Short mmCIF file of C-alpha atoms in Angstrom, two decimals:
data_model
loop_
_atom_site.label_atom_id
_atom_site.label_comp_id
_atom_site.label_asym_id
_atom_site.label_seq_id
_atom_site.Cartn_x
_atom_site.Cartn_y
_atom_site.Cartn_z
CA ARG P 27 0.00 0.00 0.00
CA LYS P 28 1.30 3.44 -0.91
CA GLU P 29 1.96 5.85 1.94
CA VAL P 30 -0.35 8.47 0.45
CA GLU P 31 -2.99 7.54 -2.09
CA GLN P 32 -5.31 9.56 -4.26
CA ASP P 33 -7.76 8.65 -6.97
CA PRO P 34 -6.01 9.92 -10.11
CA GLY P 35 -9.31 10.76 -11.81
CA PRO P 36 -9.99 12.57 -14.01
CA PHE P 37 -13.08 13.94 -12.35
CA ASN P 38 -15.14 15.54 -15.09
CA VAL P 39 -17.76 17.87 -13.64
CA PRO P 40 -19.96 20.65 -15.05
CA GLU P 41 -19.56 24.24 -13.97
CA GLY P 42 -21.36 24.91 -10.72
CA ALA P 43 -21.10 21.37 -9.47
CA THR P 44 -19.75 20.33 -6.10
CA VAL P 45 -16.88 17.87 -6.17
CA ALA P 46 -14.91 16.16 -3.43
CA PHE P 47 -11.60 14.33 -3.39
CA ASN P 48 -10.14 12.14 -0.72
CA CYS P 49 -6.55 11.33 0.12
CA THR P 50 -5.71 8.39 2.36
CA TYR P 51 -2.49 8.04 4.34
CA SER P 52 -1.00 4.99 5.98
CA ASN P 53 1.18 6.49 8.71
CA SER P 54 -0.98 7.10 11.76
CA ALA P 55 1.74 9.32 13.21
CA SER P 56 1.40 11.85 10.38
CA GLN P 57 1.42 15.36 11.73
CA SER P 58 0.44 17.88 9.09
CA PHE P 59 -1.57 17.86 5.92
CA PHE P 60 -1.87 20.19 2.96
CA TRP P 61 -3.62 20.44 -0.38
CA TYR P 62 -1.67 21.80 -3.34
CA ARG P 63 -2.93 22.74 -6.76
CA GLN P 64 -0.83 22.12 -9.85
CA ASP P 65 -1.68 23.48 -13.27
CA CYS P 66 -0.28 21.79 -16.34
CA ARG P 67 3.47 22.42 -16.69
CA LYS P 68 3.51 24.65 -13.62
CA GLU P 69 4.84 24.19 -10.12
CA PRO P 70 2.53 23.08 -7.29
CA LYS P 71 1.05 25.94 -5.31
CA LEU P 72 -0.31 25.72 -1.81
CA LEU P 73 -4.09 25.71 -1.79
CA MET P 74 -4.76 25.22 1.89
CA SER P 75 -3.65 23.58 5.08
CA VAL P 76 -5.81 20.92 6.64
CA TYR P 77 -6.52 21.33 10.33
CA SER P 78 -8.08 18.86 12.72
CA SER P 79 -11.04 21.18 13.10
CA GLY P 80 -11.51 21.54 9.36
CA ASN P 81 -10.63 24.52 7.24
CA GLU P 82 -12.76 26.57 4.87
CA ASP P 83 -11.60 29.17 2.38
CA GLY P 84 -14.32 30.48 0.14
CA ARG P 85 -15.56 27.65 -2.05
CA PHE P 86 -12.95 25.23 -0.70
CA THR P 87 -13.29 23.11 2.42
CA ALA P 88 -10.62 20.76 3.71
CA GLN P 89 -11.20 18.19 6.42
CA LEU P 90 -9.15 15.67 8.31
CA ASN P 91 -10.43 12.34 9.56
CA ARG P 92 -7.73 10.88 11.78
CA ALA P 93 -9.72 7.80 12.74
CA SER P 94 -10.02 6.71 9.12
CA GLN P 95 -6.73 8.30 8.09
CA TYR P 96 -7.85 10.45 5.24
CA ILE P 97 -8.14 14.09 4.29
CA SER P 98 -10.71 15.53 1.95
CA LEU P 99 -11.09 18.56 -0.28
CA LEU P 100 -14.53 19.82 -1.22
CA ILE P 101 -14.99 22.37 -3.98
CA ARG P 102 -18.37 24.05 -4.25
CA ASP P 103 -19.73 25.91 -7.29
CA SER P 104 -16.91 24.66 -9.52
CA LYS P 105 -15.39 27.13 -11.97
CA LEU P 106 -13.63 26.41 -15.24
CA SER P 107 -10.50 27.82 -13.61
CA ASP P 108 -10.59 25.09 -10.97
CA SER P 109 -9.44 22.60 -13.60
CA ALA P 110 -6.07 21.38 -12.35
CA THR P 111 -4.41 18.52 -10.53
CA TYR P 112 -4.85 18.53 -6.76
CA LEU P 113 -2.03 17.03 -4.72
CA CYS P 114 -2.24 16.10 -1.09
CA VAL P 115 0.88 16.34 1.03
CA VAL P 116 1.38 14.53 4.31
CA ILE P 117 4.14 15.35 6.76
CA HIS P 118 5.30 12.64 9.13
CA ALA P 119 7.49 12.86 12.18
CA GLY P 120 10.94 14.14 11.40
CA ASN P 121 9.63 16.46 8.70
CA MET P 122 9.30 13.72 6.11
CA LEU P 123 6.99 14.85 3.32
CA THR P 124 5.08 12.52 1.08
CA PHE P 125 3.06 13.59 -1.94
CA GLY P 126 0.00 11.81 -3.19
CA GLY P 127 -0.16 11.01 -6.88
CA GLY P 128 -2.63 13.81 -7.51
CA THR P 129 -6.26 13.95 -8.58
CA ARG P 130 -7.05 15.56 -11.90
CA LEU P 131 -10.15 17.74 -12.07
CA MET P 132 -11.71 18.95 -15.29
CA VAL P 133 -14.55 21.43 -15.03
CA LYS P 134 -16.54 21.73 -18.24
CA PRO P 135 -18.91 24.45 -19.40
CA SER V 3 5.64 32.91 2.28
CA ALA V 4 8.95 32.42 0.53
CA VAL V 5 9.54 33.43 -3.07
CA ILE V 6 11.74 31.00 -4.95
CA SER V 7 13.51 31.87 -8.18
CA GLN V 8 14.64 28.93 -10.25
CA LYS V 9 16.58 28.98 -13.48
CA PRO V 10 16.76 28.02 -16.22
CA SER V 11 13.06 27.55 -16.77
CA ARG V 12 13.73 25.12 -19.58
CA ASP V 13 16.58 23.67 -21.55
CA ILE V 14 17.23 21.22 -24.32
CA CYS V 15 20.47 19.33 -23.87
CA GLN V 16 22.52 16.77 -25.69
CA ARG V 17 23.08 13.30 -24.31
CA GLY V 18 26.23 13.07 -22.18
CA THR V 19 26.30 16.73 -21.14
CA SER V 20 25.46 18.20 -17.74
CA LEU V 21 23.09 20.95 -16.66
CA THR V 22 23.16 22.94 -13.43
CA ILE V 23 19.90 24.33 -12.10
CA GLN V 24 19.96 27.22 -9.66
CA CYS V 25 17.50 28.01 -6.91
CA GLN V 26 17.41 31.26 -4.95
CA VAL V 27 15.06 31.88 -2.02
CA ASP V 28 14.21 35.42 -0.96
CA SER V 29 14.52 34.64 2.74
CA GLN V 30 16.52 32.31 4.92
CA VAL V 31 14.93 28.90 5.09
CA THR V 32 15.84 25.86 7.08
CA MET V 33 15.16 23.21 4.50
CA MET V 34 15.59 23.04 0.75
CA PHE V 35 14.67 20.10 -1.44
CA TRP V 36 14.97 19.01 -5.03
CA TYR V 37 12.14 17.10 -6.70
CA ARG V 38 11.65 15.52 -10.08
CA GLN V 39 8.32 15.24 -11.80
CA GLN V 40 8.01 13.09 -14.88
CA PRO V 41 5.11 13.59 -17.29
CA GLY V 42 1.81 12.64 -15.74
CA GLN V 43 3.44 11.65 -12.47
CA SER V 44 3.56 13.10 -9.00
CA LEU V 45 6.65 14.57 -7.42
CA THR V 46 9.59 12.37 -6.48
CA LEU V 47 12.06 13.66 -3.92
CA ILE V 48 15.63 13.52 -5.19
CA ALA V 49 17.40 14.87 -2.12
CA THR V 50 17.40 17.29 0.77
CA ALA V 51 19.99 20.02 0.26
CA ASN V 52 21.92 20.54 3.49
CA GLN V 53 23.70 23.79 4.12
CA GLY V 54 27.44 23.37 4.13
CA SER V 55 27.41 19.59 3.90
CA GLU V 56 26.55 16.78 1.55
CA ALA V 57 22.95 16.43 0.49
CA THR V 58 20.80 13.60 1.77
CA TYR V 59 19.72 11.48 -1.20
CA GLU V 60 16.64 9.35 -1.53
CA SER V 61 16.71 5.78 -2.67
CA GLY V 62 17.49 5.59 -6.37
CA PHE V 63 19.38 8.88 -6.52
CA VAL V 64 23.14 9.25 -6.11
CA ILE V 65 25.53 12.13 -5.70
CA ASP V 66 27.56 11.31 -8.81
CA LYS V 67 24.49 11.69 -10.99
CA PHE V 68 22.82 14.57 -9.12
CA PRO V 69 25.43 16.61 -7.28
CA ILE V 70 23.84 19.26 -5.10
CA SER V 71 25.33 22.30 -3.45
CA ARG V 72 23.91 24.54 -0.76
CA PRO V 73 26.53 27.06 0.30
CA ASN V 74 24.12 29.14 2.40
CA LEU V 75 20.55 29.28 3.68
CA THR V 76 19.09 30.87 0.55
CA PHE V 77 20.78 29.23 -2.43
CA SER V 78 21.13 25.74 -3.85
CA THR V 79 22.10 24.11 -7.13
CA LEU V 80 21.27 20.75 -8.65
CA THR V 81 23.39 19.34 -11.46
CA VAL V 82 22.05 16.63 -13.72
CA SER V 83 25.21 14.89 -14.90
CA ASN V 84 25.96 12.82 -18.00
CA MET V 85 22.40 13.22 -19.16
CA SER V 86 20.40 10.65 -21.06
CA PRO V 87 16.89 10.92 -22.53
CA GLU V 88 15.55 9.22 -19.38
CA ASP V 89 16.51 12.36 -17.44
CA SER V 90 13.97 14.40 -19.40
CA SER V 91 11.66 15.71 -16.72
CA ILE V 92 10.66 18.75 -14.72
CA TYR V 93 12.99 19.50 -11.83
CA LEU V 94 11.59 21.53 -8.94
CA CYS V 95 13.34 23.28 -6.11
CA SER V 96 11.38 23.72 -2.90
CA ALA V 97 11.89 25.23 0.52
CA LYS V 98 10.32 25.32 3.95
CA ASN V 99 11.21 26.22 7.46
CA GLY V 100 11.82 23.51 9.98
CA GLY V 101 8.52 23.26 11.81
CA GLU V 102 6.33 20.36 10.80
CA ARG V 103 3.40 22.71 10.25
CA GLU V 104 5.42 24.96 7.98
CA LYS V 105 4.31 25.10 4.39
CA LEU V 106 6.37 23.96 1.43
CA PHE V 107 6.94 26.41 -1.42
CA PHE V 108 8.19 25.67 -4.91
CA GLY V 109 10.25 27.29 -7.59
CA SER V 110 8.69 27.52 -11.03
CA GLY V 111 10.54 24.43 -12.20
CA THR V 112 13.03 23.58 -14.92
CA GLN V 113 11.73 21.62 -17.87
CA LEU V 114 14.60 19.54 -19.19
CA SER V 115 14.60 17.72 -22.49
CA VAL V 116 17.55 15.49 -23.37
CA LEU V 117 18.04 14.54 -26.99
#
């Protein structure tokens, strides 16, 4: 089993739809969690941190479920500009970072 | 947040040559990393660049092939040596401060094509 797993997609959704991705992690001692967005041929950019209490930023909501060892990203009212690959990042003890394989989202008119 | 300048942004190189990629951070950071991202794949960590000492390489990556320097807290270089077409990839520099909750920031990447 991979340390951090994501459904590669693609998720094809119409504009205005709500879409959610999950990212599972295997190391129960993982400390910190982030979602990054990567556009084609660009570097990953931080989208949001994931806190135990959940985190909302506009149309984006990130949640952590420690019992089931996954984080989620919910995007409401999808825009065409949300089309990208979404990477989850998990930090373990000792500052070890692991990237998920990414989930590709395509929002269509 | 840190701003990371990486250059060159792209290059096309001949087999057997070497390319050095530079990474400059606008503030002192504790940790700098080099990643590779092959087409359609996620990021693979090559090594952690340690200031003033040898980099820490991940499994499958060796110093002779990917020598790394980090002379100070804001600058690092990665050299891709004796290149082959299999080295064609995007190489990304990244940086963060030491705390586990600190965010990771990336340079804009170097797209390398080896003929």
